[in-house]
Amino acid sequence: TLQDTREQIVDSLSAYQMTSILEGVTIRGTGAKLKALNRHLAGKTGTTNDNKDGWFIGFSPDLVVGTYVGFDEPRTVGKRETVATVALPIFYDIMQEALKDTPNEPFRIPEGIKLVRINHTTGKPALPSDKAVILSVVREDKINDVLETLKEKFEKIKNGNGIAYTISMQSVIGVSIYQFLSNNKTKKDGGNNG
């Protein structure tokens, strides 16, 4: 067995939360065309102003690929060209070839992660009868914080002088990821988290 001696720069729980968010891009977002590959993939699209560049950085559990489309001298790649029409198809073709004849392995879920069923439309915990359900990733060590935050928000709705809040579990998780990364940066750089 090979031992990995590289320095770990982010904890596995936060890394998996980000992976899950980026996997959502390939399922429900700008990279949804990748669903046709029937593979576990994640990634992020990007298109610059005036469609001068388009890129897609994506990965499977064992392979990372970046695609970029643009010109050396900045000019538009096409009036209606976006990542979905220029960079994503290149990524698609590369991954289709690179992953053929390999098992479709899911992303590895580290210990300490809880998958919570969320209604994608309302952002609330899903009911057994809900159809639009996603699995949201929560750190077990943060689950009480997440639940307390939701409870506080829903109490404000219940008692709230006509003020309504729309709460999404994803936004609560995103805040906890940001707080984790900010806290780690603060510890490493002596207090400057900007």
Tab-separated table of C-alpha atoms in Angstrom:
chain	number	residue	atom	x	y	z
A	1	THR	CA	0.000	0.000	0.000
A	2	LEU	CA	1.281	3.441	-0.907
A	3	GLN	CA	1.296	5.990	1.865
A	4	ASP	CA	0.323	9.565	1.000
A	5	THR	CA	2.887	11.846	2.651
A	6	ARG	CA	1.722	15.103	1.073
A	7	GLU	CA	0.729	17.945	3.400
A	8	GLN	CA	-3.039	18.122	3.853
A	9	ILE	CA	-4.058	21.755	3.254
A	10	VAL	CA	-7.810	21.497	3.863
A	11	ASP	CA	-9.699	19.007	5.955
A	12	SER	CA	-11.514	16.206	4.144
A	13	LEU	CA	-14.957	17.271	5.421
A	14	SER	CA	-14.740	20.765	3.924
A	15	ALA	CA	-13.236	19.350	0.731
A	16	TYR	CA	-16.167	16.977	0.355
A	17	GLN	CA	-18.673	19.784	0.972
A	18	MET	CA	-17.108	21.754	-1.896
A	19	THR	CA	-17.050	18.653	-4.084
A	20	SER	CA	-20.756	18.141	-3.455
A	21	ILE	CA	-21.531	21.760	-4.333
A	22	LEU	CA	-19.503	21.464	-7.549
A	23	GLU	CA	-21.166	18.127	-8.348
A	24	GLY	CA	-24.433	20.074	-8.298
A	25	VAL	CA	-23.102	22.176	-11.200
A	26	THR	CA	-22.938	19.013	-13.337
A	27	ILE	CA	-26.369	17.806	-12.243
A	28	ARG	CA	-28.534	20.931	-12.017
A	29	GLY	CA	-26.366	23.805	-13.209
A	30	THR	CA	-24.393	25.139	-16.151
A	31	GLY	CA	-22.599	21.798	-16.588
A	32	ALA	CA	-25.770	19.686	-16.644
A	33	LYS	CA	-25.030	18.427	-20.166
A	34	LEU	CA	-22.429	16.188	-18.512
A	35	LYS	CA	-25.233	14.062	-17.026
A	36	ALA	CA	-25.348	12.263	-20.364
A	37	LEU	CA	-21.951	10.692	-19.538
A	38	ASN	CA	-23.588	8.898	-16.599
A	39	ARG	CA	-20.473	9.526	-14.477
A	40	HIS	CA	-19.775	11.065	-11.089
A	41	LEU	CA	-18.367	14.448	-12.107
A	42	ALA	CA	-18.042	17.887	-10.555
A	43	GLY	CA	-16.790	21.209	-11.837
A	44	LYS	CA	-17.130	24.933	-12.389
A	45	THR	CA	-17.880	26.902	-15.526
A	46	GLY	CA	-16.728	30.390	-16.364
A	47	THR	CA	-17.375	32.911	-19.135
A	48	THR	CA	-15.723	36.329	-19.143
A	49	ASN	CA	-17.319	39.641	-20.059
A	50	ASP	CA	-18.320	39.968	-23.701
A	51	ASN	CA	-17.790	36.200	-24.147
A	52	LYS	CA	-14.045	36.637	-24.700
A	53	ASP	CA	-13.096	33.447	-22.851
A	54	GLY	CA	-14.832	30.334	-21.656
A	55	TRP	CA	-13.508	27.618	-19.376
A	56	PHE	CA	-14.557	24.556	-17.497
A	57	ILE	CA	-12.512	22.978	-14.712
A	58	GLY	CA	-13.935	19.610	-13.802
A	59	PHE	CA	-13.077	16.346	-12.155
A	60	SER	CA	-14.057	12.797	-11.414
A	61	PRO	CA	-12.932	11.099	-8.205
A	62	ASP	CA	-9.569	10.317	-9.855
A	63	LEU	CA	-9.023	12.745	-12.752
A	64	VAL	CA	-8.957	16.550	-13.104
A	65	VAL	CA	-9.308	18.273	-16.494
A	66	GLY	CA	-9.383	21.954	-17.388
A	67	THR	CA	-10.563	23.301	-20.729
A	68	TYR	CA	-10.165	26.873	-21.955
A	69	VAL	CA	-11.376	28.539	-25.142
A	70	GLY	CA	-10.237	32.026	-26.085
A	71	PHE	CA	-7.795	34.034	-28.173
A	72	ASP	CA	-4.286	35.362	-27.427
A	73	GLU	CA	-5.500	38.832	-28.346
A	74	PRO	CA	-8.823	39.201	-26.474
A	75	ARG	CA	-11.862	39.194	-28.734
A	76	THR	CA	-15.230	37.532	-28.518
A	77	VAL	CA	-15.415	33.820	-29.271
A	78	GLY	CA	-18.924	34.449	-30.549
A	79	LYS	CA	-21.890	36.603	-29.610
A	80	ARG	CA	-23.904	33.719	-28.163
A	81	GLU	CA	-20.984	31.490	-27.154
A	82	THR	CA	-20.783	30.453	-23.524
A	83	VAL	CA	-18.996	27.728	-21.630
A	84	ALA	CA	-21.871	25.362	-22.372
A	85	THR	CA	-21.275	25.788	-26.106
A	86	VAL	CA	-17.459	26.022	-26.309
A	87	ALA	CA	-15.474	24.669	-23.334
A	88	LEU	CA	-17.910	22.131	-21.879
A	89	PRO	CA	-18.148	20.004	-25.053
A	90	ILE	CA	-14.335	19.684	-25.068
A	91	PHE	CA	-14.362	18.547	-21.432
A	92	TYR	CA	-17.187	16.139	-22.282
A	93	ASP	CA	-15.211	14.525	-25.125
A	94	ILE	CA	-12.026	14.246	-23.040
A	95	MET	CA	-13.797	12.642	-20.085
A	96	GLN	CA	-15.823	10.314	-22.312
A	97	GLU	CA	-12.601	8.939	-23.774
A	98	ALA	CA	-10.475	9.045	-20.602
A	99	LEU	CA	-13.055	7.314	-18.420
A	100	LYS	CA	-14.272	4.675	-20.858
A	101	ASP	CA	-13.631	1.142	-19.630
A	102	THR	CA	-13.207	2.423	-16.043
A	103	PRO	CA	-15.634	1.863	-13.170
A	104	ASN	CA	-18.046	4.694	-12.375
A	105	GLU	CA	-16.806	5.375	-8.853
A	106	PRO	CA	-18.660	7.886	-6.673
A	107	PHE	CA	-16.827	10.631	-4.815
A	108	ARG	CA	-15.464	9.289	-1.542
A	109	ILE	CA	-17.484	10.510	1.443
A	110	PRO	CA	-15.272	10.966	4.520
A	111	GLU	CA	-16.373	9.991	7.997
A	112	GLY	CA	-18.074	12.904	9.741
A	113	ILE	CA	-20.399	13.847	6.859
A	114	LYS	CA	-24.172	13.618	7.114
A	115	LEU	CA	-26.337	13.623	3.988
A	116	VAL	CA	-29.586	15.490	4.631
A	117	ARG	CA	-32.597	15.277	2.298
A	118	ILE	CA	-33.623	18.804	1.272
A	119	ASN	CA	-36.557	19.946	-0.841
A	120	HIS	CA	-34.788	21.650	-3.754
A	121	THR	CA	-37.692	24.041	-4.312
A	122	THR	CA	-38.245	25.245	-0.727
A	123	GLY	CA	-34.812	24.700	0.839
A	124	LYS	CA	-36.502	23.007	3.813
A	125	PRO	CA	-35.934	19.450	5.035
A	126	ALA	CA	-37.686	17.130	2.581
A	127	LEU	CA	-40.860	15.269	3.393
A	128	PRO	CA	-41.178	11.617	2.328
A	129	SER	CA	-43.660	12.679	-0.376
A	130	ASP	CA	-41.433	15.416	-1.881
A	131	LYS	CA	-40.325	14.873	-5.485
A	132	ALA	CA	-37.693	17.641	-5.894
A	133	VAL	CA	-35.175	16.300	-3.369
A	134	ILE	CA	-31.422	16.803	-3.235
A	135	LEU	CA	-28.938	15.464	-0.728
A	136	SER	CA	-27.255	18.298	1.107
A	137	VAL	CA	-23.906	17.697	2.770
A	138	VAL	CA	-23.522	18.709	6.403
A	139	ARG	CA	-20.561	18.203	8.698
A	140	GLU	CA	-21.679	16.129	11.675
A	141	ASP	CA	-19.672	18.460	13.937
A	142	LYS	CA	-21.728	21.394	12.568
A	143	ILE	CA	-25.171	19.763	12.402
A	144	ASN	CA	-26.306	21.329	15.680
A	145	ASP	CA	-25.158	24.771	14.461
A	146	VAL	CA	-27.066	24.289	11.196
A	147	LEU	CA	-30.207	23.137	12.987
A	148	GLU	CA	-29.980	26.014	15.486
A	149	THR	CA	-29.584	28.539	12.656
A	150	LEU	CA	-32.614	27.088	10.871
A	151	LYS	CA	-34.602	27.110	14.105
A	152	GLU	CA	-33.739	30.786	14.709
A	153	LYS	CA	-34.742	31.743	11.159
A	154	PHE	CA	-38.010	29.844	11.350
A	155	GLU	CA	-38.756	31.421	14.771
A	156	LYS	CA	-38.318	34.836	13.163
A	157	ILE	CA	-40.831	33.825	10.508
A	158	LYS	CA	-43.265	32.558	13.131
A	159	ASN	CA	-42.956	35.619	15.393
A	160	GLY	CA	-41.843	38.051	12.773
A	161	ASN	CA	-44.097	41.066	12.246
A	162	GLY	CA	-44.833	40.072	8.668
A	163	ILE	CA	-41.145	39.595	7.806
A	164	ALA	CA	-40.524	36.409	5.845
A	165	TYR	CA	-37.181	34.745	5.343
A	166	THR	CA	-36.346	32.247	2.653
A	167	ILE	CA	-33.822	29.851	4.064
A	168	SER	CA	-31.829	27.436	2.028
A	169	MET	CA	-29.844	24.683	3.678
A	170	GLN	CA	-27.213	25.214	0.981
A	171	SER	CA	-26.717	28.842	2.055
A	172	VAL	CA	-26.329	27.816	5.692
A	173	ILE	CA	-23.768	25.207	4.687
A	174	GLY	CA	-22.012	27.735	2.459
A	175	VAL	CA	-21.700	30.107	5.420
A	176	SER	CA	-20.195	27.355	7.556
A	177	ILE	CA	-17.667	26.546	4.796
A	178	TYR	CA	-16.762	30.238	4.512
A	179	GLN	CA	-16.416	30.487	8.295
A	180	PHE	CA	-14.238	27.372	8.385
A	181	LEU	CA	-11.963	28.660	5.617
A	182	SER	CA	-11.796	32.125	7.206
A	183	ASN	CA	-10.946	30.642	10.611
A	184	ASN	CA	-8.201	28.486	9.117
A	185	LYS	CA	-6.764	31.417	7.174
A	186	THR	CA	-6.842	33.550	10.320
A	187	LYS	CA	-4.924	30.899	12.263
A	188	LYS	CA	-2.283	30.486	9.552
A	189	ASP	CA	-1.638	34.136	8.677
A	190	GLY	CA	-1.673	35.612	12.155
A	191	GLY	CA	-5.093	37.231	12.112
A	192	ASN	CA	-5.530	38.792	8.681
A	193	ASN	CA	-8.552	37.110	7.114
A	194	GLY	CA	-9.044	39.556	4.240
